Amino acid sequence: MGCGASVATETQEKRAAVLIQRWYRRYMARLEMRRRYTWNIFQSIEYAGEQDQLQLSSFFSFMLDNFTQLSGNGPDLISQLLDPVVDPWLDRETCYNLIHVPESYIGPRLSFPLSVSDTNALLSAFKEQQTLHARYVLQLLYETKKLLKQMPNIVHLSTSYAKEITICGDLHGRLDDLLLIFYKNGLPSAETQYVFNGDFVDRGKKSIEVVILLFAYLLLYPDYMHLNRGNHEDHIMNLRYGFTKEVMLKYKTHGCEILQLFQDVFSLLPLATVIDGKILIVHGGISDQTDLDFLSSIERHKVSGFTPPTILKNRRTPSLRCSSSYSTLLCLLQIVDILWSDPKTQDGCSPNTFRGGGCYFGPDVTQKLLLQHGLQLLIRSHECKQEGYELCHDGKVITIFSASNYYEEGSNRGAYVKLGRELVPRFYQYQVSRTTRKLTLTQRYRAAEGSALRALKEKLFAHRAELIAGFQQYDQNNTGCVSVSEWALVLEAVLRLDLPWRTLRPHLTRLARDGSVEYQSCFEDMGPGTPLPQVSPNLAETLFRYRTDIEIIFNIMDKDHSGLISIEEFRHTWRLFSAHLGVDIDDRAIDDLARSIDFNKDGSIDFTEFLEAFRVVHKLENKDQLPIGKMDGEK
């Protein structure tokens, strides 16, 4: 009897172990599913924003064609929008000497040429949240500009002079990631050479500190520290993604001059790096038209990486080759391709419609370029990867991304790659962690998922009119409901985010008793910030949707960055913008809007307050946590 009881107990234990294993597998599978769709949401919204950036470029092109509508101020405004006026004060090489540094300033006092003690002082100061004085920022930028002017478009390095070369990808203003790289891998020196592959700024809150450190080490070790240009080293991108605002907040007195010098320096950054004649490093990628010899010969500082879509649309039109400006267009397209392109698994080369700029290039395009130039590997950045790096095209293309927690705390690792004389890549991963160590795996995923879903709901709200119009095409009887399939079709047609809408449906809307979707419930827990009563619903929704573009346009017009613009500038530009969008808003509505936001009736508009009235607010959720569906086993 004792033996039989023992066997029964053992059988029960095995059965329990199997049940636990099954539950755990289901639990991990659901967790992985949520991780993937969270990632898809973040990435789709990011790339949709880059398509919006191209829409803004299209608007600038439209303004060029219609500047006479700007009440006689057209040419001046256009030139200001597309090519900011250089302050004559900046032409004086020693203008920074006119800036007084008070005795009360406790930050680092730099001397040039820079020494190791200067870079150490910068590191210590930035770790302590100190800001470098404007005088030293301007002087550092002047020295960097002089150095970069002497550098070629494509920098050639050799591992024979260094034991190893470390390649880092996007940092996007994440100072903690840069400091962690230096801690783990060593500070730049003759023994520790670096290539930083673009996108130093924007998105993160410490872009100035990141780029100042990189430029300081470039000045200290010009033979061992190397910087490629990224697509975010561009003043229009900086207006949308935060660097301009960061500079103006940290440098209220000399911010405009600092921004202008940053723009000049960014335009002079090299476009590519080649190691031992075998490894090509560019920020984005290549196309079937990429010609490294041609890239070596162009005047890079005269070509922006921000391209009007009319040029991109006609990039392969044969008639362009007969144009007298074909060489200029070719320069522009080559730079756009290496700054914006992404690899794809299929052969061929096609426009990168997901981002709105550059190309998708396949394995055959990679192979052709490598053979043409005797190369064996392409290293690029530009895309966030969950593990910090990724190999594709049979290992001949490596993506390296160095900003950890890019979308949300815990969303991804950062990485860098090291190459020795054997040119075999070795990858090193890391993740800056302040709070995630205290959270369980489930809590980290839920936090990231909540952030992604909030961003997605804001996207739905910004396109509310279009979505409702799409739903009503299927809801002929005005029931307020459509099938799940119809709901998903409308979302994809309007938003074009390529997301698993059926999977996301429980987080975005509710079902009626018959299983159909109550489509108005997509928007019921969101609303405007502090809407202005004079604004018509049609105009208000347009302002919600294009809020970021409008902010960029008016920030460019606000030359002194005071936050104020004239009512006339507002009227003329908004009329042109609405005409370009094809939005039917009459002049009276625009005039009423302009008057309503001139709060003190002084003829100018406080644009910060105006924007605050046109933002999306989540009404029902705690601002830090969006309720989401529970997984198996969650309580």
XYZ file of C-alpha atoms in Angstrom:
635
model
C 0.000 0.000 0.000
C 2.817 2.359 0.812
C 4.417 1.634 -2.543
C 1.151 2.303 -4.395
C 0.658 5.604 -2.566
C 4.208 6.626 -3.498
C 3.574 5.923 -7.176
C 0.298 7.869 -7.082
C 2.012 10.842 -5.439
C 4.782 10.772 -8.037
C 2.212 10.661 -10.837
C 0.361 13.633 -9.360
C 3.592 15.577 -9.041
C 4.469 14.897 -12.677
C 0.997 15.942 -13.761
C 1.285 19.125 -11.721
C 4.691 19.847 -13.262
C 3.266 19.395 -16.763
C 0.354 21.721 -15.964
C 2.750 24.360 -14.599
C 4.947 24.065 -17.682
C 1.936 24.461 -19.962
C 0.733 27.501 -18.026
C 4.208 29.022 -18.111
C 4.531 28.457 -21.868
C 1.143 30.125 -22.444
C 2.123 32.932 -20.120
C 5.422 33.546 -21.919
C 3.759 33.261 -25.333
C 1.224 35.922 -24.365
C 3.976 38.081 -22.955
C 5.949 37.758 -26.177
C 2.861 38.612 -28.239
C 2.332 41.759 -26.197
C 5.996 42.656 -26.462
C 5.839 42.367 -30.250
C 2.717 44.402 -30.811
C 3.954 47.039 -28.354
C 7.132 47.267 -30.401
C 5.116 47.471 -33.633
C 3.044 50.346 -32.239
C 6.101 52.337 -31.192
C 7.900 51.793 -34.488
C 4.878 52.453 -36.693
C 4.095 55.725 -34.932
C 7.742 56.782 -35.123
C 7.889 56.196 -38.876
C 4.512 57.858 -39.379
C 6.042 60.933 -37.753
C 8.844 60.842 -40.293
C 6.264 60.718 -43.075
C 4.714 63.812 -41.484
C 8.144 65.424 -41.707
C 8.070 64.835 -45.444
C 4.586 66.364 -45.523
C 6.136 69.447 -43.968
C 8.795 69.496 -46.662
C 6.011 69.296 -49.229
C 4.403 72.325 -47.614
C 7.665 74.278 -47.913
C 7.758 73.406 -51.611
C 4.156 74.551 -51.909
C 5.066 77.843 -50.252
C 7.856 78.353 -52.774
C 5.297 78.025 -55.552
C 2.740 80.285 -53.874
C 4.752 82.867 -51.972
C 2.910 85.780 -53.599
C -0.069 84.945 -51.388
C 1.931 85.958 -48.325
C 0.974 89.625 -48.608
C 4.258 90.777 -50.073
C 6.399 89.150 -47.389
C 6.712 85.896 -49.289
C 10.340 85.721 -50.412
C 11.662 86.857 -47.031
C 9.501 84.358 -45.183
C 10.376 81.528 -47.561
C 14.091 82.133 -47.248
C 13.667 82.237 -43.492
C 11.790 78.937 -43.525
C 14.195 77.072 -45.760
C 17.502 78.795 -45.086
C 17.666 80.672 -41.771
C 19.396 84.048 -41.953
C 22.924 84.052 -40.589
C 23.573 86.628 -37.884
C 26.472 88.857 -39.046
C 27.762 88.696 -35.486
C 28.537 85.025 -36.056
C 30.851 85.879 -38.946
C 33.352 87.222 -36.456
C 35.668 84.338 -35.623
C 36.186 85.490 -32.050
C 32.634 86.598 -31.276
C 32.580 84.280 -28.265
C 35.232 86.486 -26.615
C 32.593 89.201 -26.303
C 30.519 86.970 -24.020
C 31.266 87.539 -20.347
C 31.594 84.533 -18.048
C 30.610 85.654 -14.537
C 32.590 84.716 -11.443
C 29.502 82.930 -10.167
C 29.724 80.365 -12.979
C 30.837 77.069 -11.427
C 30.953 74.906 -14.551
C 34.043 73.924 -16.558
C 36.159 76.697 -18.075
C 37.610 75.323 -21.289
C 40.867 76.326 -22.938
C 41.774 75.601 -26.537
C 43.346 73.489 -27.868
C 41.488 71.122 -25.568
C 43.344 68.909 -23.126
C 42.421 65.699 -21.317
C 41.678 67.758 -18.213
C 39.104 69.745 -20.239
C 37.245 66.641 -21.409
C 37.398 65.181 -17.896
C 35.915 68.421 -16.577
C 33.093 68.194 -19.119
C 32.357 64.601 -18.136
C 32.222 65.490 -14.453
C 30.091 68.572 -15.065
C 27.514 66.735 -17.167
C 27.296 63.927 -14.626
C 26.445 66.600 -12.049
C 23.713 68.117 -14.282
C 25.754 71.274 -14.942
C 25.396 73.290 -18.159
C 28.416 74.478 -20.113
C 28.520 78.257 -20.480
C 27.429 79.668 -23.865
C 30.854 81.194 -24.470
C 32.555 77.812 -24.350
C 29.817 76.162 -26.396
C 30.296 78.708 -29.181
C 34.085 78.426 -29.053
C 33.927 74.625 -29.122
C 31.580 74.757 -32.110
C 33.858 77.178 -33.964
C 36.840 74.896 -33.408
C 34.817 71.856 -34.493
C 33.684 73.672 -37.628
C 37.273 74.527 -38.575
C 38.338 70.905 -38.112
C 35.423 69.428 -40.062
C 36.038 71.750 -43.012
C 39.359 69.965 -43.538
C 37.851 66.476 -43.492
C 36.756 64.468 -46.558
C 33.232 63.238 -47.206
C 34.347 59.636 -46.668
C 36.910 59.020 -43.918
C 39.262 56.052 -44.359
C 40.584 54.305 -41.240
C 43.029 51.462 -40.700
C 43.093 48.898 -37.909
C 46.876 48.723 -38.272
C 47.055 51.863 -36.139
C 44.617 50.656 -33.503
C 44.034 47.389 -31.717
C 40.269 47.781 -32.140
C 37.733 50.257 -33.502
C 34.349 50.614 -31.766
C 31.281 51.572 -33.793
C 28.272 53.083 -32.007
C 24.829 53.771 -33.432
C 22.099 56.290 -32.629
C 22.316 57.970 -29.210
C 19.470 60.478 -29.583
C 20.378 62.612 -26.602
C 20.785 59.715 -24.157
C 23.734 60.890 -22.096
C 23.522 57.901 -19.753
C 24.050 55.537 -22.675
C 27.116 57.459 -23.847
C 28.586 57.498 -20.341
C 27.913 53.771 -19.975
C 29.681 53.065 -23.290
C 32.697 55.072 -22.131
C 32.650 53.256 -18.769
C 32.427 49.769 -20.289
C 34.598 50.304 -23.347
C 36.937 53.104 -22.315
C 37.235 56.795 -23.103
C 38.337 57.777 -26.618
C 42.101 57.536 -27.009
C 44.788 56.190 -29.308
C 44.063 52.721 -27.875
C 40.271 53.083 -28.016
C 39.110 54.478 -31.343
C 35.459 55.246 -31.989
C 33.111 55.797 -34.912
C 29.773 57.314 -33.856
C 27.348 56.745 -36.679
C 24.993 59.736 -36.570
C 21.779 60.761 -34.809
C 23.485 62.208 -31.759
C 20.601 64.573 -30.992
C 16.788 64.842 -30.775
C 14.237 62.869 -28.752
C 16.401 62.563 -25.625
C 16.738 65.320 -23.022
C 20.549 65.544 -23.027
C 21.298 66.104 -26.700
C 23.493 69.146 -26.052
C 25.614 67.291 -23.532
C 25.974 64.280 -25.836
C 27.032 66.260 -28.887
C 29.365 68.559 -26.911
C 31.181 65.541 -25.500
C 31.489 63.976 -28.952
C 32.814 67.201 -30.458
C 35.208 67.714 -27.547
C 36.747 64.269 -28.033
C 36.851 64.880 -31.784
C 38.929 68.007 -31.138
C 41.113 66.222 -28.589
C 41.726 63.109 -30.720
C 40.898 63.909 -34.366
C 42.742 60.775 -35.518
C 40.932 58.444 -33.128
C 37.418 59.882 -32.791
C 35.184 59.871 -35.891
C 31.616 61.107 -36.433
C 29.273 60.341 -39.322
C 26.249 62.459 -40.104
C 22.777 61.090 -39.391
C 19.393 62.181 -40.683
C 18.760 64.022 -37.400
C 21.793 66.251 -37.890
C 19.475 68.647 -39.721
C 17.850 71.862 -38.490
C 14.355 70.975 -39.736
C 14.477 67.590 -37.990
C 15.746 69.359 -34.877
C 12.672 71.601 -34.885
C 10.328 68.611 -34.831
C 12.171 66.253 -32.524
C 13.371 68.476 -29.716
C 16.977 69.628 -30.140
C 16.009 73.200 -31.050
C 13.725 73.463 -28.031
C 16.406 71.999 -25.765
C 19.006 74.541 -26.919
C 16.626 77.462 -26.442
C 15.647 76.316 -22.950
C 19.229 75.838 -21.803
C 20.667 78.905 -23.540
C 18.078 81.675 -23.396
C 20.552 84.478 -24.190
C 22.711 83.051 -26.977
C 20.516 80.153 -28.105
C 19.944 81.483 -31.628
C 23.677 81.835 -32.300
C 24.365 78.391 -30.864
C 21.661 76.834 -33.047
C 23.053 78.493 -36.175
C 26.547 77.177 -35.439
C 25.205 73.684 -34.744
C 23.492 73.790 -38.131
C 26.772 74.727 -39.821
C 28.704 72.017 -37.987
C 26.097 69.337 -38.732
C 26.274 70.139 -42.455
C 30.044 69.544 -42.390
C 29.981 66.109 -40.754
C 31.448 63.343 -42.953
C 28.947 61.126 -44.738
C 30.659 57.761 -44.381
C 33.611 55.901 -42.891
C 35.534 53.009 -44.465
C 37.712 50.688 -42.360
C 40.628 48.884 -44.030
C 38.942 49.367 -47.392
C 36.556 46.532 -46.393
C 33.920 47.895 -43.979
C 31.559 50.676 -45.055
C 29.792 52.630 -42.290
C 26.888 54.954 -43.150
C 23.981 56.074 -41.033
C 20.983 54.784 -43.002
C 21.952 52.625 -45.946
C 22.341 52.617 -49.702
C 20.337 52.462 -52.920
C 20.956 51.060 -56.380
C 22.206 54.557 -57.313
C 24.763 54.918 -54.509
C 28.198 55.752 -55.890
C 30.943 56.144 -53.284
C 33.285 57.817 -55.748
C 30.632 60.406 -56.536
C 29.872 60.889 -52.827
C 33.550 61.584 -52.227
C 33.501 64.498 -54.662
C 30.392 66.494 -53.685
C 30.298 69.609 -51.486
C 28.443 68.047 -48.591
C 27.808 71.255 -46.637
C 25.694 72.638 -49.497
C 23.273 69.707 -49.530
C 20.618 69.099 -46.884
C 19.465 65.639 -45.884
C 15.892 66.927 -45.887
C 14.400 66.508 -49.334
C 11.218 67.827 -50.950
C 9.021 64.850 -51.872
C 8.599 66.113 -55.432
C 12.262 65.268 -56.006
C 11.924 61.875 -54.349
C 8.796 61.108 -56.350
C 10.575 61.813 -59.634
C 13.939 60.320 -58.657
C 13.842 57.696 -61.404
C 12.242 59.817 -64.105
C 14.470 59.665 -67.221
C 13.709 63.284 -68.136
C 15.533 64.392 -64.974
C 18.803 63.228 -66.490
C 18.444 65.842 -69.193
C 17.955 68.592 -66.624
C 20.692 71.144 -66.111
C 20.281 70.653 -62.357
C 20.602 66.882 -62.553
C 24.005 66.884 -60.839
C 22.583 68.835 -57.894
C 19.618 66.492 -57.645
C 21.909 63.488 -57.778
C 23.963 64.896 -54.895
C 20.775 65.421 -52.915
C 19.410 61.955 -53.594
C 22.694 60.234 -52.785
C 22.848 61.961 -49.412
C 19.175 61.280 -48.667
C 19.687 57.599 -49.511
C 22.642 57.084 -47.183
C 20.938 59.011 -44.354
C 17.402 57.576 -44.608
C 17.422 54.121 -46.249
C 16.603 50.762 -44.626
C 17.407 47.181 -45.681
C 14.665 44.768 -46.737
C 14.648 40.990 -47.210
C 13.463 41.043 -50.849
C 15.762 41.855 -53.759
C 15.547 45.208 -55.475
C 15.367 48.862 -54.525
C 12.158 50.788 -53.893
C 11.107 54.077 -52.272
C 10.951 53.906 -48.491
C 7.268 54.709 -48.157
C 7.185 53.690 -44.494
C 9.553 56.502 -43.473
C 8.766 58.751 -46.417
C 12.396 59.204 -47.481
C 15.320 57.175 -48.810
C 15.005 53.603 -50.110
C 14.429 50.031 -49.151
C 17.436 48.107 -50.456
C 17.574 44.349 -50.882
C 20.395 41.782 -50.611
C 21.196 42.118 -54.318
C 21.727 45.891 -53.946
C 24.055 45.274 -51.009
C 26.001 42.621 -52.886
C 26.410 44.816 -55.953
C 27.791 47.771 -53.984
C 30.167 45.587 -51.954
C 31.542 43.945 -55.098
C 31.796 47.254 -56.942
C 34.006 48.765 -54.243
C 35.788 45.665 -52.957
C 33.965 45.758 -49.619
C 32.817 42.884 -47.441
C 30.433 44.444 -44.902
C 28.019 47.367 -44.468
C 27.430 48.713 -40.944
C 24.509 51.101 -40.501
C 22.244 52.413 -37.719
C 19.002 54.400 -38.108
C 16.644 51.668 -36.812
C 15.984 50.784 -33.195
C 16.466 47.062 -32.577
C 15.236 45.287 -29.465
C 18.601 43.655 -28.834
C 20.582 46.715 -29.901
C 21.802 45.138 -33.127
C 20.659 42.938 -35.998
C 22.249 41.126 -38.942
C 20.608 40.760 -42.349
C 21.489 40.142 -46.008
C 23.388 36.953 -45.108
C 25.352 38.800 -42.461
C 26.620 41.449 -44.885
C 24.549 44.242 -43.304
C 24.724 45.030 -39.587
C 22.379 47.463 -37.853
C 23.777 48.909 -34.624
C 21.665 51.067 -32.287
C 23.139 52.484 -29.078
C 20.215 54.236 -27.340
C 18.726 51.803 -24.828
C 15.155 52.309 -23.544
C 14.513 54.255 -26.735
C 10.727 54.028 -26.813
C 10.085 53.389 -23.154
C 11.954 52.240 -20.051
C 12.873 48.610 -20.714
C 11.814 48.646 -24.384
C 15.211 47.738 -25.878
C 18.881 47.217 -25.232
C 21.633 49.363 -26.652
C 24.727 47.912 -28.300
C 28.043 48.720 -29.940
C 30.237 46.627 -32.207
C 34.018 46.238 -32.111
C 36.292 45.396 -35.027
C 39.873 44.183 -34.679
C 42.443 43.567 -37.379
C 40.692 40.358 -38.389
C 37.541 42.477 -39.075
C 35.262 40.015 -37.277
C 32.409 41.934 -35.569
C 31.960 41.430 -31.823
C 28.814 42.806 -30.214
C 28.390 44.258 -26.731
C 24.930 44.880 -25.268
C 23.795 46.952 -22.300
C 20.760 48.655 -20.850
C 20.770 51.775 -18.728
C 18.463 51.009 -15.824
C 17.153 53.388 -13.192
C 13.789 51.911 -12.315
C 13.418 48.700 -14.330
C 15.514 46.654 -11.909
C 12.779 47.127 -9.320
C 10.084 45.855 -11.684
C 9.159 42.311 -12.625
C 9.260 41.291 -16.279
C 5.472 41.545 -16.467
C 5.487 45.026 -14.916
C 8.083 46.246 -17.410
C 6.079 44.946 -20.339
C 2.856 46.424 -18.989
C 4.472 49.848 -18.572
C 5.781 49.820 -22.143
C 2.456 48.541 -23.460
C 0.525 51.249 -21.629
C 2.743 53.960 -23.100
C 2.367 52.532 -26.605
C -1.411 52.308 -26.330
C -1.673 55.900 -25.091
C 0.296 57.067 -28.132
C -1.900 54.983 -30.421
C -5.102 56.375 -28.904
C -3.818 59.894 -29.486
C -3.264 58.936 -33.119
C -6.879 57.728 -33.349
C -8.161 60.957 -31.826
C -6.118 63.108 -34.221
C -7.801 61.311 -37.168
C -11.256 61.135 -35.605
C -13.199 62.764 -38.453
C -11.639 60.561 -41.126
C -12.166 57.411 -39.077
C -15.809 58.159 -38.330
C -16.431 58.928 -41.997
C -14.889 55.562 -42.862
C -16.975 53.699 -40.278
C -20.167 55.362 -41.463
C -19.613 54.037 -44.973
C -20.181 50.574 -43.489
C -22.822 51.758 -41.004
C -25.551 52.709 -43.457
C -28.301 52.458 -40.807
C -26.499 54.685 -38.282
C -26.378 51.981 -35.614
C -23.019 53.170 -34.302
C -21.590 49.716 -34.901
C -19.524 47.933 -37.548
C -18.065 44.462 -37.712
C -14.589 43.819 -36.312
C -13.298 43.249 -39.854
C -14.773 46.546 -41.084
C -13.382 48.370 -38.047
C -9.892 47.016 -38.731
C -10.120 47.849 -42.461
C -11.019 51.476 -41.746
C -8.201 51.899 -39.212
C -5.616 50.541 -41.602
C -6.924 52.569 -44.561
C -6.849 55.847 -42.614
C -3.804 55.435 -40.360
C -1.640 53.142 -42.544
C 0.279 51.850 -39.542
C 0.333 48.154 -40.489
C -0.632 46.979 -36.995
C -2.472 43.837 -35.772
C -5.731 45.683 -35.232
C -7.768 42.619 -34.271
C -5.286 41.815 -31.517
C -5.299 45.411 -30.316
C -9.085 45.786 -30.510
C -9.804 44.943 -26.809
C -7.492 47.787 -25.743
C -8.982 50.382 -28.096
C -12.743 49.941 -28.233
C -15.600 47.854 -26.842
C -18.002 45.407 -28.419
C -21.791 45.508 -28.548
C -23.779 42.463 -27.380
C -23.892 41.069 -30.908
C -20.086 41.154 -31.199
C -19.887 44.254 -33.416
C -17.641 47.217 -32.601
C -19.120 50.387 -31.085
C -16.758 52.611 -33.038
C -17.428 55.847 -31.122
C -15.911 54.174 -28.066
C -12.480 54.563 -29.742
C -12.566 58.244 -28.779
C -14.691 58.536 -25.646
C -11.859 58.497 -23.099
C -9.903 61.271 -24.847
C -10.489 64.956 -25.300
C -8.839 68.315 -25.972
C -6.710 70.195 -23.490
C -8.396 73.580 -23.008
C -10.319 74.147 -26.257
C -11.064 77.672 -27.368
C -14.824 78.282 -27.648
C -14.519 80.301 -30.862
C -12.893 77.439 -32.779
C -15.130 75.445 -35.086
C -14.952 71.626 -34.756
C -13.559 71.306 -38.290
C -10.728 73.728 -37.617
C -10.064 72.302 -34.151
C -9.615 68.794 -35.501
C -7.248 70.012 -38.203
C -5.206 71.790 -35.539
C -5.078 68.612 -33.446
C -3.877 66.565 -36.374
C -1.227 68.967 -37.673
C -0.202 70.429 -34.343
C 3.469 69.438 -34.651
C 3.828 70.758 -38.206
C 2.232 74.056 -37.220
C 4.525 74.304 -34.212
C 7.581 73.850 -36.436
C 6.424 76.446 -38.970
C 5.757 79.065 -36.331
C 8.939 78.283 -34.436
C 10.832 79.084 -37.630
C 8.890 82.327 -37.995
C 9.556 83.201 -34.351
C 13.083 84.455 -35.071
C 13.881 85.533 -31.522
C 12.233 82.405 -30.009
C 10.135 84.640 -27.779
C 7.096 82.399 -28.177
C 5.197 85.257 -29.842
C 4.192 85.662 -33.484
C 2.175 88.395 -35.147
C -1.465 87.875 -36.041
C -0.710 88.715 -39.672
C 1.967 86.000 -39.860
C -0.484 83.565 -38.309
C -3.269 84.439 -40.759
C -1.176 84.282 -43.926
C 0.687 81.107 -43.095
C -2.334 79.233 -41.802
C -4.354 80.115 -44.914
C -1.585 78.762 -47.104
C -1.168 75.669 -44.951
C -4.889 74.879 -45.032
C -4.931 75.411 -48.813
C -2.032 73.014 -49.188
C -3.820 70.397 -47.068
C -7.037 70.845 -49.008
C -8.907 71.603 -45.790
C -12.091 73.614 -46.356
C -11.789 76.342 -43.717
C -12.999 79.823 -44.566
C -11.054 82.978 -43.843
C -13.554 84.076 -41.209
C -12.813 81.010 -39.091
C -9.091 81.694 -39.319
C -9.571 85.350 -38.399
C -11.801 84.378 -35.460
C -9.134 81.927 -34.313
C -6.390 84.556 -34.584
C -8.409 87.068 -32.565
C -9.357 84.537 -29.918
C -5.775 83.590 -29.164
C -4.539 87.173 -29.007
C -5.367 87.118 -25.305
C -4.070 90.573 -24.371
C -5.021 92.167 -27.726
C -1.490 93.366 -28.460
C -1.443 92.051 -32.035
C 0.684 88.993 -31.234
C -0.040 85.382 -30.298
C 1.472 83.416 -27.427
C 2.052 80.244 -29.363
C 2.832 78.107 -26.312
C -0.621 78.754 -24.870
C -2.169 78.223 -28.284
C -0.559 74.772 -28.596
C -1.623 73.830 -25.085
C -5.235 74.235 -26.174
C -4.715 71.736 -28.977
C -3.317 68.611 -27.405
C -4.898 65.258 -26.641
C -5.775 64.487 -23.013
C -6.633 61.025 -21.688
C -9.646 61.757 -19.517
C -10.315 58.460 -17.809
C -6.910 56.967 -17.078
C -4.276 57.721 -14.554
C -1.723 59.704 -16.532
C 0.990 57.180 -15.724
C -0.925 53.959 -16.357
C -3.342 52.976 -19.095
C -5.654 50.078 -18.153
C -4.869 47.110 -20.332
C -6.173 43.601 -20.696
C -4.884 41.034 -18.221
C -2.846 38.027 -19.180
C -3.375 34.485 -18.051
C -2.414 34.233 -14.413
C -2.494 37.970 -13.682
C -4.556 39.190 -10.769
